[in-house]
PDB file of C-alpha atoms in Angstrom:
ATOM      1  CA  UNK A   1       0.000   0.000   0.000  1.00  0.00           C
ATOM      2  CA  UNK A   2       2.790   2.248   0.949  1.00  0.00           C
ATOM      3  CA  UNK A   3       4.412   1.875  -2.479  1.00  0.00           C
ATOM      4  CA  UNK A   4       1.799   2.540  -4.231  1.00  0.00           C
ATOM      5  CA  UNK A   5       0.957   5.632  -2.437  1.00  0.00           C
ATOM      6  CA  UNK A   6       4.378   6.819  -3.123  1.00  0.00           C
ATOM      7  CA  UNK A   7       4.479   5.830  -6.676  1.00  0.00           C
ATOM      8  CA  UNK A   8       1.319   8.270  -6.986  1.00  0.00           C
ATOM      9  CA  UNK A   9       2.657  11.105  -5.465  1.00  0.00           C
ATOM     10  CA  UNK A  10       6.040  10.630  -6.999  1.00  0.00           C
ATOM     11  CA  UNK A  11       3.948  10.841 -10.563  1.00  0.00           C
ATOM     12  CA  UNK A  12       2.095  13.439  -9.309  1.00  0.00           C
ATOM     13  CA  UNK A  13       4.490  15.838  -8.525  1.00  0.00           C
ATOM     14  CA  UNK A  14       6.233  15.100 -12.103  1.00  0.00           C
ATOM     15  CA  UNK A  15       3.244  15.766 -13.548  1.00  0.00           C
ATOM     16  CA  UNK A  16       2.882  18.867 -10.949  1.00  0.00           C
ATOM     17  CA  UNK A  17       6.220  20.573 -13.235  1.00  0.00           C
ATOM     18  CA  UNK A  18       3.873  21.701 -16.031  1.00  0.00           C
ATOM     19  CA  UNK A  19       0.574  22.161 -13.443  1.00  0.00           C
ATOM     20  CA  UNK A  20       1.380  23.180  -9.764  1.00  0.00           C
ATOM     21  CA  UNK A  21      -2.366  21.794  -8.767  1.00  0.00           C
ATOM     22  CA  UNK A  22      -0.859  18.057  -8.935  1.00  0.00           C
ATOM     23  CA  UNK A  23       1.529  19.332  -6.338  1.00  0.00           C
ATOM     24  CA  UNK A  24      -1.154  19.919  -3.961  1.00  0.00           C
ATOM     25  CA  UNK A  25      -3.053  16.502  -4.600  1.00  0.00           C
ATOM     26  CA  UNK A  26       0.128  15.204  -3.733  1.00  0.00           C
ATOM     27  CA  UNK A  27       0.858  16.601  -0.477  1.00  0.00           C
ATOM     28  CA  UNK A  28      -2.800  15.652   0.115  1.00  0.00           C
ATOM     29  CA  UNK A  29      -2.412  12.475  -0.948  1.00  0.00           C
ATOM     30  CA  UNK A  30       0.757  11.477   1.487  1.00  0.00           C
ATOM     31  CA  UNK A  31      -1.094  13.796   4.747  1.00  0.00           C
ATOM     32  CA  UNK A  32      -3.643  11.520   4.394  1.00  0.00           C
ATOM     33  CA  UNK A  33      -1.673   8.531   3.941  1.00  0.00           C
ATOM     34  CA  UNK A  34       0.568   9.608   7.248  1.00  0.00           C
ATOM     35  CA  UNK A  35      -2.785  10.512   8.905  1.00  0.00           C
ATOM     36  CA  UNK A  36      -5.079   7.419   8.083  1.00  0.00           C
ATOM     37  CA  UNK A  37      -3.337   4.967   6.017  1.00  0.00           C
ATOM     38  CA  UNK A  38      -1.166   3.476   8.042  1.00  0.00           C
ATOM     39  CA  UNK A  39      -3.208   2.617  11.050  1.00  0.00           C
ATOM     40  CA  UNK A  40      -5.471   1.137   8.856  1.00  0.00           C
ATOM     41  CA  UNK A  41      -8.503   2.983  10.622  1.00  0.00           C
ATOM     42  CA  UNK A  42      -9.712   6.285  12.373  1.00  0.00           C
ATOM     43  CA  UNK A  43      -7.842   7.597  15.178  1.00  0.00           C
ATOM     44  CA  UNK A  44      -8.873   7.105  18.672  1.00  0.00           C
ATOM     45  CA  UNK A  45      -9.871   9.837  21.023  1.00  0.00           C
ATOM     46  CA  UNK A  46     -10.288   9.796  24.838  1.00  0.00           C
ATOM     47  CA  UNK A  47     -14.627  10.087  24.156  1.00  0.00           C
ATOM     48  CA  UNK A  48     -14.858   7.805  21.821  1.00  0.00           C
ATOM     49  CA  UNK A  49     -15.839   3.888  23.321  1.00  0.00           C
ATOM     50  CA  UNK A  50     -13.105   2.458  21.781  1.00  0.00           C
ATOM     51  CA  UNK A  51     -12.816  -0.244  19.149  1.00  0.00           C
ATOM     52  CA  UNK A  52     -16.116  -2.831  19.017  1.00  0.00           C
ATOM     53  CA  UNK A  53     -15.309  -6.227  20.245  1.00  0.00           C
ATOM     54  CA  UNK A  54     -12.635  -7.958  22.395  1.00  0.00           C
ATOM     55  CA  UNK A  55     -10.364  -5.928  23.957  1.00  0.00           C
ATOM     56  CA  UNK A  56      -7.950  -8.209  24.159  1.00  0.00           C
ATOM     57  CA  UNK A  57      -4.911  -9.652  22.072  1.00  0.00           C
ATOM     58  CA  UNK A  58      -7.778 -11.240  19.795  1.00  0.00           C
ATOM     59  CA  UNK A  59      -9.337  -7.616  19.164  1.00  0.00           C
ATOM     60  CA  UNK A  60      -6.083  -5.815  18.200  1.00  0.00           C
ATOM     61  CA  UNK A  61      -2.952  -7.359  18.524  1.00  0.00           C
ATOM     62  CA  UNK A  62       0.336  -5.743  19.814  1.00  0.00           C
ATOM     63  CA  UNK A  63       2.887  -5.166  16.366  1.00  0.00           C
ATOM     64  CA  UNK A  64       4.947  -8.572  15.507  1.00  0.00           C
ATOM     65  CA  UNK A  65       2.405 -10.719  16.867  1.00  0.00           C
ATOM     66  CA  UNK A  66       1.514 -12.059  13.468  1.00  0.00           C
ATOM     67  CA  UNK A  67      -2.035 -11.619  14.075  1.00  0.00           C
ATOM     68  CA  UNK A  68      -4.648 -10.626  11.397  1.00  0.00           C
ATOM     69  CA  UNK A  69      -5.764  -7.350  13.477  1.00  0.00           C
ATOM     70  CA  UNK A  70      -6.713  -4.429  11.719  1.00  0.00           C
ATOM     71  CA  UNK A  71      -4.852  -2.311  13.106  1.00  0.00           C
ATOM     72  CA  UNK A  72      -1.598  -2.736  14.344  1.00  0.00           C
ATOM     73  CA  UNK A  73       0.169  -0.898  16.725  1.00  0.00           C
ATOM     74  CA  UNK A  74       3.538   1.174  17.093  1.00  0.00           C
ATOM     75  CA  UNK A  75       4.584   0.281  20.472  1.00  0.00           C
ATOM     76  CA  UNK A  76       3.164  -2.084  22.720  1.00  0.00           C
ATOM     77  CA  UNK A  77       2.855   0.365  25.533  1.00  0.00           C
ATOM     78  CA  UNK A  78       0.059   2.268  22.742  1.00  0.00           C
ATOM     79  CA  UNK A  79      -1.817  -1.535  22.707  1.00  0.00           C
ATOM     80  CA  UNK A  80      -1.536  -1.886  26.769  1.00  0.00           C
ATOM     81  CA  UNK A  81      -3.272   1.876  26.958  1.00  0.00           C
ATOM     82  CA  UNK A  82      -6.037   1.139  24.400  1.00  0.00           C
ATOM     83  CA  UNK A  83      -6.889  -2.140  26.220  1.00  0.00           C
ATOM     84  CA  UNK A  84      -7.027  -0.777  29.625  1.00  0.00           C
ATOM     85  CA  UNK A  85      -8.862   2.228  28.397  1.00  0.00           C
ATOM     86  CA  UNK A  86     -11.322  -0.358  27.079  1.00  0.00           C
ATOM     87  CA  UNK A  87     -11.388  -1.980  30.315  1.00  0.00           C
ATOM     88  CA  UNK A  88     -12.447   0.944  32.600  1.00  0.00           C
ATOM     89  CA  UNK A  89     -15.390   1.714  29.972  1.00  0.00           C
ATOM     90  CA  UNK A  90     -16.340  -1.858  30.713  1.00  0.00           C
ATOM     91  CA  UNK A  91     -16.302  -1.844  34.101  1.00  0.00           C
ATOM     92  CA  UNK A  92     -18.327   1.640  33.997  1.00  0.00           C
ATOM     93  CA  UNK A  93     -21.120   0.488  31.792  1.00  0.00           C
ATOM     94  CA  UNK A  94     -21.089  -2.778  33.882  1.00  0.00           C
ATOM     95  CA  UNK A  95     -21.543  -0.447  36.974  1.00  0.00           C
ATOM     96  CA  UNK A  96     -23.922   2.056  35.901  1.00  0.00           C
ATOM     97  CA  UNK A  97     -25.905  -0.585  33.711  1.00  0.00           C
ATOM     98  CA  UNK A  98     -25.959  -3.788  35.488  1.00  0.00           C
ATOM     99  CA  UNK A  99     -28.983  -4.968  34.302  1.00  0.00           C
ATOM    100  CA  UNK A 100     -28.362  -4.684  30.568  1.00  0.00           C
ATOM    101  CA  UNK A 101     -24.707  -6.176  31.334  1.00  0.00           C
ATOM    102  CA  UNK A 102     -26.528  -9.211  32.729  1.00  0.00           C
ATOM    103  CA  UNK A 103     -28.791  -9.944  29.510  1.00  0.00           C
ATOM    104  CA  UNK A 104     -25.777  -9.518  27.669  1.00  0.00           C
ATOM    105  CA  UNK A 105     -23.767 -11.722  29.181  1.00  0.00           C
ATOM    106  CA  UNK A 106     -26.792 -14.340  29.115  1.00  0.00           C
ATOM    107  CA  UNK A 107     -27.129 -13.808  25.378  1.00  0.00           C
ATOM    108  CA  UNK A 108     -23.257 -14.574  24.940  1.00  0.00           C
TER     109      UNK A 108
END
């Protein structure tokens, strides 16, 4: 993915010599490659829920691991935070929702 994403901008700003707009489209092109491409998803923010499912090594797997996650991380301190953020919302909804935790848990 990263080569082609290069290749494009690398034509695009030889084609930008004769048309300056291509030079823009490029720098767009590898901002939004450095800004979404390469975690393979959205970024994370502190209100957001946090990624659906499992929030453990099955959900999103530490970098090396060799497992099919889609997203993969950059350190494994980054995976440790996003799993213990996941966590604590857990244990909140658990807490403030404990009866829709329990029909969950019997639907499972």
């Amino acid at each position: 993915m990263g080569t082609l994403i290069f290749s494009a901008t690398v034509i695009l700003v030889v084609m930008g010599f004769s048309n300056h707009t291509l030079w823009l489209a490029a720098i767009v092109l590898l901002f939004l490659y450095v800004r979404y491409g390469r975690t393979g998803g959205g970024t994370f923010t502190a209100g957001s829920a946090g990624p659906a499912g499992p929030a453990g090594p099955a959900g999103s797997a530490p970098q090396g691991s060799g497992a099919p996650a889609g997203r993969t991380d950059s350190s494994y301190r980054a995976y440790r935070d996003r799993r213990d953020r996941q966590a604590k919302w857990e244990r909140r909804y658990r807490r403030e929702r404990p009866l829709e935790s329990r029909r969950q848990e019997r639907q499972k």
